[in-house]
Amino acid sequence: TLILIDGVPLVGRSAGTLDLSRVSVGNIDRIEIVKGASSALYGSEALAGVINIITKRPRHNTFSGNVSERYSTFNTHDVNGNIVWRKNKLSRTFFANYYTSDGYDFSKLAFVQTVEPFHNITIQPKLFYDFSDKLKLITSLRFYKQQQDYKSVIEDENYEGKSNINEWNGQLRLELKWNSKIESEYEIYTTNYKADEFLNNPTGQRFEDSFYDQWLFRPEIRTTFKINNNKLTTGVGINHETLDRTYFDSEIIFDSQYFFVQYDYNPMEKLNVLTGFRYDNHN
C-alpha cells in the first residue's frame, strides 16, 4: 500500500512495512483512500491501494494558532503546535509535534520490552503563493527525528544501545489552470530516510552496528482534462532512487522513467468506470 503525504510518497520501509507512527496527525485535514490496484497514476508500489494524507491549507485571510497536549498511559505525551496565516496571495503554515512514551511490554522479560522508550519530533513548514486565480505555487518541508532505546538478550546477557531515525522531504509544486477544462501540475520532490542503530555488550563495548540510507528524487508533470463530468489525466515523470544499508556490498541505484494516462468515466450518478495505461522503464 502506497502511503502519501500531500500527494508525495514516504520512503524507508523495514521488511516492506512502513511505520505509520512517523506520521503526525495534528495537522491532517483529510485522508483519501484508493482501494486496490485501480489506478494507473501511482505505479507498482500501489498494487494494494493508496492512502493519501492531506494536511491543512489556509482558505481565507486569517491568522490563528493552537497548542495542545494529550497525556495517556505509559507516560505518553503528545504535544502539538500549529500556526496558520494567510493574507491576500501569501499563505503560510507551521506545524510542530513532540511525542514521547515509556513504551509498553506484552511479555514477562524484565529487561526487554515489547516497545522500548522513545521520543520523536516533527516540524513541517509550508508556504503557498497565488500569483493569480490560475497560477499557484506550493512549497513544503518536513523534518522528522526519532530516538529509541535498543535492547536485546543474547546468551542470557543484556545488551543495550540506541536506534536513531532522521527523515526529511521537500516539495515544490506549480499548479496552472489553463482554462476551465485543462489543469496542469509541475512538481519536484526529494526525500531522505536514514536510520542507524548500535548495540553494546554488557561491558560497554560495541557489539553491532547497522544503518539504512534511502534517497528519492522525483520530478513529474501531470495534466487533467475535464470532459463534461469525466476526467482524462496524463502524466510523465522520472524516479531516481538510491539505497545503502548494512547488508549491501555497495550502494544500489534505481532509475525509472514513466508515463501514464487514465480516463475517469461517469456515465451516470451510480456508475463509475476507470480505465488507464501506465508504462515504466526500470533500470
PDB file of C-alpha atoms in Angstrom:
ATOM      1  CA  THR A   1       0.000   0.000   0.000  1.00  0.00           C
ATOM      2  CA  LEU A   2       1.471   3.333  -1.078  1.00  0.00           C
ATOM      3  CA  ILE A   3       1.482   5.970   1.691  1.00  0.00           C
ATOM      4  CA  LEU A   4       1.458   9.603   0.510  1.00  0.00           C
ATOM      5  CA  ILE A   5       1.623  12.922   2.356  1.00  0.00           C
ATOM      6  CA  ASP A   6       0.141  15.714   0.233  1.00  0.00           C
ATOM      7  CA  GLY A   7       0.471  13.500  -2.838  1.00  0.00           C
ATOM      8  CA  VAL A   8       4.149  12.542  -2.454  1.00  0.00           C
ATOM      9  CA  PRO A   9       5.445   9.176  -1.168  1.00  0.00           C
ATOM     10  CA  LEU A  10       7.159   8.283   2.091  1.00  0.00           C
ATOM     11  CA  VAL A  11      10.219   6.019   1.829  1.00  0.00           C
ATOM     12  CA  GLY A  12      12.033   3.914   4.414  1.00  0.00           C
ATOM     13  CA  ARG A  13      10.269   0.589   4.756  1.00  0.00           C
ATOM     14  CA  SER A  14      11.536  -2.095   7.139  1.00  0.00           C
ATOM     15  CA  ALA A  15      10.927  -5.573   5.671  1.00  0.00           C
ATOM     16  CA  GLY A  16       8.367  -3.967   3.358  1.00  0.00           C
ATOM     17  CA  THR A  17       6.459  -2.310   6.200  1.00  0.00           C
ATOM     18  CA  LEU A  18       6.216   1.440   6.705  1.00  0.00           C
ATOM     19  CA  ASP A  19       5.929   2.601  10.323  1.00  0.00           C
ATOM     20  CA  LEU A  20       2.818   4.808  10.397  1.00  0.00           C
ATOM     21  CA  SER A  21       3.822   6.292  13.758  1.00  0.00           C
ATOM     22  CA  ARG A  22       6.175   8.505  11.716  1.00  0.00           C
ATOM     23  CA  VAL A  23       3.092  10.428  10.554  1.00  0.00           C
ATOM     24  CA  SER A  24       1.811  13.084  12.975  1.00  0.00           C
ATOM     25  CA  VAL A  25      -1.959  13.540  12.929  1.00  0.00           C
ATOM     26  CA  GLY A  26      -2.211  17.037  14.457  1.00  0.00           C
ATOM     27  CA  ASN A  27      -2.353  18.909  11.141  1.00  0.00           C
ATOM     28  CA  ILE A  28      -4.284  16.440   8.975  1.00  0.00           C
ATOM     29  CA  ASP A  29      -7.183  17.940   7.026  1.00  0.00           C
ATOM     30  CA  ARG A  30      -8.470  14.761   5.388  1.00  0.00           C
ATOM     31  CA  ILE A  31      -7.387  11.311   4.188  1.00  0.00           C
ATOM     32  CA  GLU A  32      -8.154   9.958   0.725  1.00  0.00           C
ATOM     33  CA  ILE A  33      -8.103   6.197   0.071  1.00  0.00           C
ATOM     34  CA  VAL A  34      -7.929   4.316  -3.232  1.00  0.00           C
ATOM     35  CA  LYS A  35      -8.744   0.634  -2.704  1.00  0.00           C
ATOM     36  CA  GLY A  36      -6.888  -1.937  -4.766  1.00  0.00           C
ATOM     37  CA  ALA A  37      -4.782  -1.559  -7.901  1.00  0.00           C
ATOM     38  CA  SER A  38      -7.410   0.502  -9.714  1.00  0.00           C
ATOM     39  CA  SER A  39      -5.261   3.479 -10.640  1.00  0.00           C
ATOM     40  CA  ALA A  40      -2.552   3.906 -13.266  1.00  0.00           C
ATOM     41  CA  LEU A  41      -1.373   7.129 -11.620  1.00  0.00           C
ATOM     42  CA  TYR A  42       0.816   5.633  -8.888  1.00  0.00           C
ATOM     43  CA  GLY A  43       2.715   2.646 -10.298  1.00  0.00           C
ATOM     44  CA  SER A  44       3.570  -0.795  -8.955  1.00  0.00           C
ATOM     45  CA  GLU A  45       4.097   0.423  -5.376  1.00  0.00           C
ATOM     46  CA  ALA A  46       0.325   0.897  -5.162  1.00  0.00           C
ATOM     47  CA  LEU A  47      -0.800  -2.643  -6.020  1.00  0.00           C
ATOM     48  CA  ALA A  48      -2.755  -2.892  -2.747  1.00  0.00           C
ATOM     49  CA  GLY A  49      -4.062   0.684  -2.879  1.00  0.00           C
ATOM     50  CA  VAL A  50      -3.154   4.245  -1.928  1.00  0.00           C
ATOM     51  CA  ILE A  51      -3.552   6.247   1.283  1.00  0.00           C
ATOM     52  CA  ASN A  52      -3.071   9.985   0.705  1.00  0.00           C
ATOM     53  CA  ILE A  53      -2.767  12.032   3.913  1.00  0.00           C
ATOM     54  CA  ILE A  54      -3.595  15.672   3.134  1.00  0.00           C
ATOM     55  CA  THR A  55      -2.524  18.384   5.581  1.00  0.00           C
ATOM     56  CA  LYS A  56      -4.336  21.623   6.365  1.00  0.00           C
ATOM     57  CA  ARG A  57      -4.187  24.587   3.985  1.00  0.00           C
ATOM     58  CA  PRO A  58      -5.390  28.168   4.613  1.00  0.00           C
ATOM     59  CA  ARG A  59      -8.525  29.018   2.655  1.00  0.00           C
ATOM     60  CA  HIS A  60      -9.294  32.577   3.803  1.00  0.00           C
ATOM     61  CA  ASN A  61      -7.419  35.599   5.153  1.00  0.00           C
ATOM     62  CA  THR A  62      -6.699  34.641   8.735  1.00  0.00           C
ATOM     63  CA  PHE A  63      -4.134  34.379  11.479  1.00  0.00           C
ATOM     64  CA  SER A  64      -4.680  31.629  14.012  1.00  0.00           C
ATOM     65  CA  GLY A  65      -2.802  29.141  16.098  1.00  0.00           C
ATOM     66  CA  ASN A  66      -3.307  26.418  18.650  1.00  0.00           C
ATOM     67  CA  VAL A  67      -1.316  24.370  21.140  1.00  0.00           C
ATOM     68  CA  SER A  68      -2.474  21.083  22.622  1.00  0.00           C
ATOM     69  CA  GLU A  69      -1.163  18.292  24.797  1.00  0.00           C
ATOM     70  CA  ARG A  70      -2.548  14.789  25.203  1.00  0.00           C
ATOM     71  CA  TYR A  71      -1.409  12.574  28.065  1.00  0.00           C
ATOM     72  CA  SER A  72      -2.096   8.852  28.271  1.00  0.00           C
ATOM     73  CA  THR A  73      -0.863   5.641  29.857  1.00  0.00           C
ATOM     74  CA  PHE A  74       2.782   4.520  29.666  1.00  0.00           C
ATOM     75  CA  ASN A  75       3.703   8.162  30.408  1.00  0.00           C
ATOM     76  CA  THR A  76       2.834   9.142  26.849  1.00  0.00           C
ATOM     77  CA  HIS A  77       2.864  12.841  25.903  1.00  0.00           C
ATOM     78  CA  ASP A  78       1.677  14.151  22.536  1.00  0.00           C
ATOM     79  CA  VAL A  79       2.282  17.905  22.149  1.00  0.00           C
ATOM     80  CA  ASN A  80       1.116  19.799  19.035  1.00  0.00           C
ATOM     81  CA  GLY A  81       1.588  23.387  17.886  1.00  0.00           C
ATOM     82  CA  ASN A  82       0.041  24.786  14.717  1.00  0.00           C
ATOM     83  CA  ILE A  83       0.104  28.295  13.164  1.00  0.00           C
ATOM     84  CA  VAL A  84      -1.957  29.240  10.095  1.00  0.00           C
ATOM     85  CA  TRP A  85      -1.559  32.634   8.422  1.00  0.00           C
ATOM     86  CA  ARG A  86      -2.914  33.986   5.171  1.00  0.00           C
ATOM     87  CA  LYS A  87      -3.008  37.496   3.761  1.00  0.00           C
ATOM     88  CA  ASN A  88      -4.146  38.044   0.193  1.00  0.00           C
ATOM     89  CA  LYS A  89      -1.895  35.979  -2.099  1.00  0.00           C
ATOM     90  CA  LEU A  90       0.556  34.648   0.514  1.00  0.00           C
ATOM     91  CA  SER A  91      -0.213  31.815   2.931  1.00  0.00           C
ATOM     92  CA  ARG A  92       1.946  30.066   5.496  1.00  0.00           C
ATOM     93  CA  THR A  93       1.502  27.180   7.897  1.00  0.00           C
ATOM     94  CA  PHE A  94       3.863  25.889  10.562  1.00  0.00           C
ATOM     95  CA  PHE A  95       3.284  22.649  12.435  1.00  0.00           C
ATOM     96  CA  ALA A  96       5.375  21.040  15.172  1.00  0.00           C
ATOM     97  CA  ASN A  97       4.801  17.863  17.153  1.00  0.00           C
ATOM     98  CA  TYR A  98       6.665  16.269  20.066  1.00  0.00           C
ATOM     99  CA  TYR A  99       5.769  12.706  21.046  1.00  0.00           C
ATOM    100  CA  THR A 100       7.325  10.670  23.852  1.00  0.00           C
ATOM    101  CA  SER A 101       6.457   7.389  25.544  1.00  0.00           C
ATOM    102  CA  ASP A 102       7.945   4.945  28.050  1.00  0.00           C
ATOM    103  CA  GLY A 103       6.840   2.095  25.764  1.00  0.00           C
ATOM    104  CA  TYR A 104       4.988  -0.994  26.896  1.00  0.00           C
ATOM    105  CA  ASP A 105       5.539  -4.697  27.457  1.00  0.00           C
ATOM    106  CA  PHE A 106       3.463  -7.743  26.466  1.00  0.00           C
ATOM    107  CA  SER A 107       5.941 -10.275  27.826  1.00  0.00           C
ATOM    108  CA  LYS A 108       7.379 -11.074  31.233  1.00  0.00           C
ATOM    109  CA  LEU A 109      11.008 -10.374  30.353  1.00  0.00           C
ATOM    110  CA  ALA A 110      12.340  -7.888  32.877  1.00  0.00           C
ATOM    111  CA  PHE A 111      14.996  -6.358  30.630  1.00  0.00           C
ATOM    112  CA  VAL A 112      13.486  -6.185  27.139  1.00  0.00           C
ATOM    113  CA  GLN A 113      10.098  -4.539  26.496  1.00  0.00           C
ATOM    114  CA  THR A 114       7.790  -5.118  23.528  1.00  0.00           C
ATOM    115  CA  VAL A 115       8.260  -1.418  22.676  1.00  0.00           C
ATOM    116  CA  GLU A 116      11.179   0.380  24.296  1.00  0.00           C
ATOM    117  CA  PRO A 117      11.016   4.042  25.434  1.00  0.00           C
ATOM    118  CA  PHE A 118      11.237   6.533  22.563  1.00  0.00           C
ATOM    119  CA  HIS A 119      10.679  10.162  21.630  1.00  0.00           C
ATOM    120  CA  ASN A 120      10.281  11.912  18.277  1.00  0.00           C
ATOM    121  CA  ILE A 121       9.754  15.370  16.853  1.00  0.00           C
ATOM    122  CA  THR A 122       8.124  16.530  13.601  1.00  0.00           C
ATOM    123  CA  ILE A 123       8.461  20.002  12.060  1.00  0.00           C
ATOM    124  CA  GLN A 124       6.529  20.909   8.917  1.00  0.00           C
ATOM    125  CA  PRO A 125       6.537  24.441   7.433  1.00  0.00           C
ATOM    126  CA  LYS A 126       4.589  25.158   4.223  1.00  0.00           C
ATOM    127  CA  LEU A 127       4.276  28.229   2.015  1.00  0.00           C
ATOM    128  CA  PHE A 128       1.637  28.983  -0.634  1.00  0.00           C
ATOM    129  CA  TYR A 129       1.626  31.841  -3.110  1.00  0.00           C
ATOM    130  CA  ASP A 130      -1.214  32.575  -5.517  1.00  0.00           C
ATOM    131  CA  PHE A 131       0.193  34.532  -8.450  1.00  0.00           C
ATOM    132  CA  SER A 132      -3.344  34.619  -9.840  1.00  0.00           C
ATOM    133  CA  ASP A 133      -6.519  32.533  -9.864  1.00  0.00           C
ATOM    134  CA  LYS A 134      -4.843  30.369 -12.484  1.00  0.00           C
ATOM    135  CA  LEU A 135      -1.264  30.049 -11.196  1.00  0.00           C
ATOM    136  CA  LYS A 136      -0.339  28.830  -7.691  1.00  0.00           C
ATOM    137  CA  LEU A 137       2.953  27.855  -6.039  1.00  0.00           C
ATOM    138  CA  ILE A 138       3.288  25.405  -3.140  1.00  0.00           C
ATOM    139  CA  THR A 139       6.482  24.730  -1.201  1.00  0.00           C
ATOM    140  CA  SER A 140       6.670  22.294   1.676  1.00  0.00           C
ATOM    141  CA  LEU A 141       9.311  20.884   4.008  1.00  0.00           C
ATOM    142  CA  ARG A 142       9.026  18.143   6.588  1.00  0.00           C
ATOM    143  CA  PHE A 143      11.572  17.060   9.197  1.00  0.00           C
ATOM    144  CA  TYR A 144      11.262  14.015  11.451  1.00  0.00           C
ATOM    145  CA  LYS A 145      13.672  12.737  14.091  1.00  0.00           C
ATOM    146  CA  GLN A 146      13.257   9.816  16.491  1.00  0.00           C
ATOM    147  CA  GLN A 147      15.450   8.201  19.121  1.00  0.00           C
ATOM    148  CA  GLN A 148      14.597   4.935  20.831  1.00  0.00           C
ATOM    149  CA  ASP A 149      16.272   2.605  23.317  1.00  0.00           C
ATOM    150  CA  TYR A 150      17.556  -0.579  21.696  1.00  0.00           C
ATOM    151  CA  LYS A 151      17.894  -3.658  23.908  1.00  0.00           C
ATOM    152  CA  SER A 152      18.442  -7.362  23.404  1.00  0.00           C
ATOM    153  CA  VAL A 153      19.159 -10.508  25.408  1.00  0.00           C
ATOM    154  CA  ILE A 154      21.899 -12.648  23.837  1.00  0.00           C
ATOM    155  CA  GLU A 155      23.006 -15.862  25.532  1.00  0.00           C
ATOM    156  CA  ASP A 156      21.373 -14.705  28.792  1.00  0.00           C
ATOM    157  CA  GLU A 157      23.298 -11.427  28.770  1.00  0.00           C
ATOM    158  CA  ASN A 158      21.791  -7.941  28.483  1.00  0.00           C
ATOM    159  CA  TYR A 159      22.873  -5.767  25.541  1.00  0.00           C
ATOM    160  CA  GLU A 160      21.923  -2.072  25.251  1.00  0.00           C
ATOM    161  CA  GLY A 161      22.093   0.590  22.572  1.00  0.00           C
ATOM    162  CA  LYS A 162      20.183   3.275  20.667  1.00  0.00           C
ATOM    163  CA  SER A 163      18.170   3.472  17.458  1.00  0.00           C
ATOM    164  CA  ASN A 164      18.033   6.773  15.554  1.00  0.00           C
ATOM    165  CA  ILE A 165      15.837   7.820  12.624  1.00  0.00           C
ATOM    166  CA  ASN A 166      16.303  11.043  10.647  1.00  0.00           C
ATOM    167  CA  GLU A 167      13.946  11.859   7.792  1.00  0.00           C
ATOM    168  CA  TRP A 168      13.266  14.923   5.676  1.00  0.00           C
ATOM    169  CA  ASN A 169      11.429  15.712   2.474  1.00  0.00           C
ATOM    170  CA  GLY A 170      10.913  18.754   0.295  1.00  0.00           C
ATOM    171  CA  GLN A 171       8.249  19.505  -2.307  1.00  0.00           C
ATOM    172  CA  LEU A 172       7.935  22.264  -4.905  1.00  0.00           C
ATOM    173  CA  ARG A 173       4.737  22.293  -6.963  1.00  0.00           C
ATOM    174  CA  LEU A 174       3.331  24.720  -9.517  1.00  0.00           C
ATOM    175  CA  GLU A 175      -0.382  24.472 -10.295  1.00  0.00           C
ATOM    176  CA  LEU A 176      -1.520  26.010 -13.587  1.00  0.00           C
ATOM    177  CA  LYS A 177      -5.131  26.292 -14.689  1.00  0.00           C
ATOM    178  CA  TRP A 178      -5.059  26.863 -18.431  1.00  0.00           C
ATOM    179  CA  ASN A 179      -8.824  27.282 -18.656  1.00  0.00           C
ATOM    180  CA  SER A 180     -11.982  25.823 -17.105  1.00  0.00           C
ATOM    181  CA  LYS A 181     -11.245  22.414 -18.619  1.00  0.00           C
ATOM    182  CA  ILE A 182      -7.443  21.960 -18.518  1.00  0.00           C
ATOM    183  CA  GLU A 183      -5.216  21.968 -15.411  1.00  0.00           C
ATOM    184  CA  SER A 184      -1.525  21.076 -15.051  1.00  0.00           C
ATOM    185  CA  GLU A 185       0.816  20.363 -12.128  1.00  0.00           C
ATOM    186  CA  TYR A 186       4.619  20.647 -12.274  1.00  0.00           C
ATOM    187  CA  GLU A 187       6.290  19.044  -9.283  1.00  0.00           C
ATOM    188  CA  ILE A 188       9.784  18.337  -7.917  1.00  0.00           C
ATOM    189  CA  TYR A 189      10.077  16.144  -4.841  1.00  0.00           C
ATOM    190  CA  THR A 190      13.036  14.756  -2.918  1.00  0.00           C
ATOM    191  CA  THR A 191      13.291  12.844   0.349  1.00  0.00           C
ATOM    192  CA  ASN A 192      15.866  11.076   2.502  1.00  0.00           C
ATOM    193  CA  TYR A 193      15.284   8.469   5.207  1.00  0.00           C
ATOM    194  CA  LYS A 194      18.242   7.483   7.363  1.00  0.00           C
ATOM    195  CA  ALA A 195      18.237   5.022  10.255  1.00  0.00           C
ATOM    196  CA  ASP A 196      21.126   3.719  12.303  1.00  0.00           C
ATOM    197  CA  GLU A 197      21.370   1.699  15.478  1.00  0.00           C
ATOM    198  CA  PHE A 198      24.041   0.191  17.668  1.00  0.00           C
ATOM    199  CA  LEU A 199      24.216  -2.434  20.388  1.00  0.00           C
ATOM    200  CA  ASN A 200      26.821  -2.629  23.166  1.00  0.00           C
ATOM    201  CA  ASN A 201      27.689  -5.737  25.157  1.00  0.00           C
ATOM    202  CA  PRO A 202      27.428  -5.805  28.995  1.00  0.00           C
ATOM    203  CA  THR A 203      30.959  -4.364  29.322  1.00  0.00           C
ATOM    204  CA  GLY A 204      30.044  -1.347  27.135  1.00  0.00           C
ATOM    205  CA  GLN A 205      31.972  -2.474  24.055  1.00  0.00           C
ATOM    206  CA  ARG A 206      30.381  -2.141  20.615  1.00  0.00           C
ATOM    207  CA  PHE A 207      28.785  -5.441  19.565  1.00  0.00           C
ATOM    208  CA  GLU A 208      26.776  -4.459  16.474  1.00  0.00           C
ATOM    209  CA  ASP A 209      26.220  -1.507  14.122  1.00  0.00           C
ATOM    210  CA  SER A 210      23.604  -1.245  11.388  1.00  0.00           C
ATOM    211  CA  PHE A 211      22.390   1.521   9.070  1.00  0.00           C
ATOM    212  CA  TYR A 212      19.824   2.220   6.340  1.00  0.00           C
ATOM    213  CA  ASP A 213      20.065   5.231   3.994  1.00  0.00           C
ATOM    214  CA  GLN A 214      17.492   5.798   1.218  1.00  0.00           C
ATOM    215  CA  TRP A 215      17.122   8.748  -1.181  1.00  0.00           C
ATOM    216  CA  LEU A 216      14.380   9.517  -3.694  1.00  0.00           C
ATOM    217  CA  PHE A 217      14.298  12.298  -6.292  1.00  0.00           C
ATOM    218  CA  ARG A 218      11.199  12.624  -8.493  1.00  0.00           C
ATOM    219  CA  PRO A 219      10.145  15.341 -10.961  1.00  0.00           C
ATOM    220  CA  GLU A 220       6.686  14.880 -12.516  1.00  0.00           C
ATOM    221  CA  ILE A 221       4.311  16.709 -14.872  1.00  0.00           C
ATOM    222  CA  ARG A 222       0.600  15.922 -14.772  1.00  0.00           C
ATOM    223  CA  THR A 223      -2.284  17.364 -16.828  1.00  0.00           C
ATOM    224  CA  THR A 224      -6.013  16.822 -16.309  1.00  0.00           C
ATOM    225  CA  PHE A 225      -8.656  17.423 -18.980  1.00  0.00           C
ATOM    226  CA  LYS A 226     -12.279  17.810 -17.870  1.00  0.00           C
ATOM    227  CA  ILE A 227     -14.701  16.374 -20.396  1.00  0.00           C
ATOM    228  CA  ASN A 228     -18.259  17.036 -19.187  1.00  0.00           C
ATOM    229  CA  ASN A 229     -18.433  15.044 -15.900  1.00  0.00           C
ATOM    230  CA  ASN A 230     -15.406  12.941 -16.823  1.00  0.00           C
ATOM    231  CA  LYS A 231     -11.645  13.379 -16.401  1.00  0.00           C
ATOM    232  CA  LEU A 232      -8.701  12.422 -18.571  1.00  0.00           C
ATOM    233  CA  THR A 233      -5.370  12.521 -16.700  1.00  0.00           C
ATOM    234  CA  THR A 234      -1.966  12.213 -18.358  1.00  0.00           C
ATOM    235  CA  GLY A 235       1.494  12.471 -16.861  1.00  0.00           C
ATOM    236  CA  VAL A 236       5.206  11.816 -17.240  1.00  0.00           C
ATOM    237  CA  GLY A 237       7.969  11.613 -14.654  1.00  0.00           C
ATOM    238  CA  ILE A 238      11.348  10.301 -13.523  1.00  0.00           C
ATOM    239  CA  ASN A 239      12.362   8.381 -10.393  1.00  0.00           C
ATOM    240  CA  HIS A 240      15.959   8.362  -9.172  1.00  0.00           C
ATOM    241  CA  GLU A 241      16.384   6.282  -6.024  1.00  0.00           C
ATOM    242  CA  THR A 242      19.414   5.083  -4.057  1.00  0.00           C
ATOM    243  CA  LEU A 243      19.663   2.709  -1.119  1.00  0.00           C
ATOM    244  CA  ASP A 244      22.652   1.852   1.024  1.00  0.00           C
ATOM    245  CA  ARG A 245      22.344  -0.415   4.037  1.00  0.00           C
ATOM    246  CA  THR A 246      24.357  -2.682   6.293  1.00  0.00           C
ATOM    247  CA  TYR A 247      23.910  -5.879   4.301  1.00  0.00           C
ATOM    248  CA  PHE A 248      24.689  -4.431   0.850  1.00  0.00           C
ATOM    249  CA  ASP A 249      28.185  -4.611  -0.647  1.00  0.00           C
ATOM    250  CA  SER A 250      27.638  -1.213  -2.295  1.00  0.00           C
ATOM    251  CA  GLU A 251      25.005   1.453  -2.827  1.00  0.00           C
ATOM    252  CA  ILE A 252      22.119   0.353  -5.048  1.00  0.00           C
ATOM    253  CA  ILE A 253      20.867   2.806  -7.686  1.00  0.00           C
ATOM    254  CA  PHE A 254      17.402   2.543  -9.225  1.00  0.00           C
ATOM    255  CA  ASP A 255      16.287   4.718 -12.138  1.00  0.00           C
ATOM    256  CA  SER A 256      12.963   4.700 -13.938  1.00  0.00           C
ATOM    257  CA  GLN A 257      11.081   6.817 -16.432  1.00  0.00           C
ATOM    258  CA  TYR A 258       7.309   6.559 -16.704  1.00  0.00           C
ATOM    259  CA  PHE A 259       4.201   7.929 -18.312  1.00  0.00           C
ATOM    260  CA  PHE A 260       0.532   7.243 -17.713  1.00  0.00           C
ATOM    261  CA  VAL A 261      -2.938   8.054 -18.964  1.00  0.00           C
ATOM    262  CA  GLN A 262      -6.178   7.461 -17.080  1.00  0.00           C
ATOM    263  CA  TYR A 263      -9.803   8.119 -18.008  1.00  0.00           C
ATOM    264  CA  ASP A 264     -12.389   8.541 -15.258  1.00  0.00           C
ATOM    265  CA  TYR A 265     -15.775   7.970 -16.872  1.00  0.00           C
ATOM    266  CA  ASN A 266     -19.066   8.698 -15.062  1.00  0.00           C
ATOM    267  CA  PRO A 267     -21.973   7.850 -17.390  1.00  0.00           C
ATOM    268  CA  MET A 268     -24.494   8.110 -14.541  1.00  0.00           C
ATOM    269  CA  GLU A 269     -24.572   9.042 -10.854  1.00  0.00           C
ATOM    270  CA  LYS A 270     -24.129   5.490  -9.535  1.00  0.00           C
ATOM    271  CA  LEU A 271     -21.710   4.158 -12.152  1.00  0.00           C
ATOM    272  CA  ASN A 272     -18.010   4.916 -12.459  1.00  0.00           C
ATOM    273  CA  VAL A 273     -15.650   3.331 -14.976  1.00  0.00           C
ATOM    274  CA  LEU A 274     -11.905   3.810 -14.561  1.00  0.00           C
ATOM    275  CA  THR A 275      -9.544   2.795 -17.352  1.00  0.00           C
ATOM    276  CA  GLY A 276      -5.849   3.526 -17.592  1.00  0.00           C
ATOM    277  CA  PHE A 277      -2.462   2.658 -19.041  1.00  0.00           C
ATOM    278  CA  ARG A 278       0.974   3.068 -17.492  1.00  0.00           C
ATOM    279  CA  TYR A 279       4.484   2.320 -18.771  1.00  0.00           C
ATOM    280  CA  ASP A 280       7.580   2.197 -16.542  1.00  0.00           C
ATOM    281  CA  ASN A 281      11.120   1.773 -17.816  1.00  0.00           C
ATOM    282  CA  HIS A 282      13.086   0.300 -14.883  1.00  0.00           C
ATOM    283  CA  ASN A 283      16.869   0.233 -14.656  1.00  0.00           C
TER     284      ASN A 283
END
